[in-house]
């Protein structure tokens, strides 16, 4: 699978909103995976992992660009 670096320029509040939405989406995917067949669970887990990677890139870019800001309140749910 190809690896991509995502660069997004957003203000502080927009990043917080985006991170919160991504966290909620990951949690929703995990809830959906419960009770599914093995293959479907694997597909959903893979998608949740990809979204988690995007969220991690946002957190890392945030930390590097603005080290004085506090860590985002919604950490990765892994």
Short mmCIF file of C-alpha atoms in Angstrom, two decimals:
data_model
loop_
_atom_site.label_atom_id
_atom_site.label_comp_id
_atom_site.label_asym_id
_atom_site.label_seq_id
_atom_site.Cartn_x
_atom_site.Cartn_y
_atom_site.Cartn_z
CA UNK A 1 0.00 0.00 0.00
CA UNK A 2 1.27 3.45 -0.81
CA UNK A 3 2.33 5.79 1.95
CA UNK A 4 1.38 9.44 1.71
CA UNK A 5 2.19 12.47 3.78
CA UNK A 6 -0.73 14.80 4.31
CA UNK A 7 -0.10 18.51 4.85
CA UNK A 8 -2.99 20.59 6.12
CA UNK A 9 -2.86 24.22 7.17
CA UNK A 10 -5.61 24.84 9.73
CA UNK A 11 -6.05 27.13 12.68
CA UNK A 12 -5.94 25.76 16.22
CA UNK A 13 -9.71 25.46 16.72
CA UNK A 14 -10.29 23.82 13.33
CA UNK A 15 -7.62 21.21 14.10
CA UNK A 16 -9.27 20.47 17.43
CA UNK A 17 -12.63 19.98 15.71
CA UNK A 18 -11.10 17.79 13.00
CA UNK A 19 -9.25 15.62 15.53
CA UNK A 20 -12.39 15.22 17.62
CA UNK A 21 -14.39 14.16 14.54
CA UNK A 22 -11.71 11.67 13.47
CA UNK A 23 -11.64 10.20 16.99
CA UNK A 24 -15.43 9.81 16.95
CA UNK A 25 -15.30 8.21 13.49
CA UNK A 26 -12.69 5.69 14.66
CA UNK A 27 -14.85 4.84 17.68
CA UNK A 28 -17.90 4.46 15.42
CA UNK A 29 -15.97 2.10 13.14
CA UNK A 30 -14.93 -0.02 16.11
CA UNK A 31 -18.51 -0.24 17.34
CA UNK A 32 -19.66 -1.21 13.84
CA UNK A 33 -17.02 -3.95 13.71
CA UNK A 34 -18.46 -5.67 16.78
CA UNK A 35 -20.58 -8.61 15.73
CA UNK A 36 -19.41 -8.55 12.11
CA UNK A 37 -17.85 -11.48 10.32
CA UNK A 38 -14.05 -11.81 10.39
CA UNK A 39 -13.36 -10.35 6.94
CA UNK A 40 -15.60 -7.34 7.56
CA UNK A 41 -13.97 -6.77 10.96
CA UNK A 42 -10.54 -6.82 9.31
CA UNK A 43 -11.62 -4.30 6.67
CA UNK A 44 -13.09 -1.99 9.31
CA UNK A 45 -9.99 -2.35 11.50
CA UNK A 46 -7.79 -1.48 8.53
CA UNK A 47 -9.85 1.65 7.81
CA UNK A 48 -9.71 2.67 11.49
CA UNK A 49 -5.93 2.21 11.40
CA UNK A 50 -5.63 4.43 8.31
CA UNK A 51 -7.70 7.15 9.95
CA UNK A 52 -5.58 6.79 13.09
CA UNK A 53 -2.47 7.30 10.96
CA UNK A 54 -3.92 10.52 9.53
CA UNK A 55 -4.78 11.66 13.04
CA UNK A 56 -1.24 10.82 14.16
CA UNK A 57 0.21 12.90 11.33
CA UNK A 58 -1.97 15.84 12.36
CA UNK A 59 -0.85 15.50 15.99
CA UNK A 60 2.82 15.23 15.00
CA UNK A 61 2.66 18.22 12.67
CA UNK A 62 0.87 20.17 15.36
CA UNK A 63 3.52 19.27 17.94
CA UNK A 64 6.39 20.25 15.63
CA UNK A 65 4.87 23.51 14.44
CA UNK A 66 3.53 24.71 17.77
CA UNK A 67 5.39 22.99 20.61
CA UNK A 68 4.05 25.49 23.16
CA UNK A 69 0.43 24.43 22.62
CA UNK A 70 -1.00 21.78 24.94
CA UNK A 71 -1.58 18.31 23.52
CA UNK A 72 -4.98 17.88 21.88
CA UNK A 73 -7.62 16.61 24.29
CA UNK A 74 -8.73 13.71 22.05
CA UNK A 75 -5.74 11.38 21.90
CA UNK A 76 -5.69 8.33 19.64
CA UNK A 77 -7.98 5.60 20.85
CA UNK A 78 -5.77 2.63 20.12
#
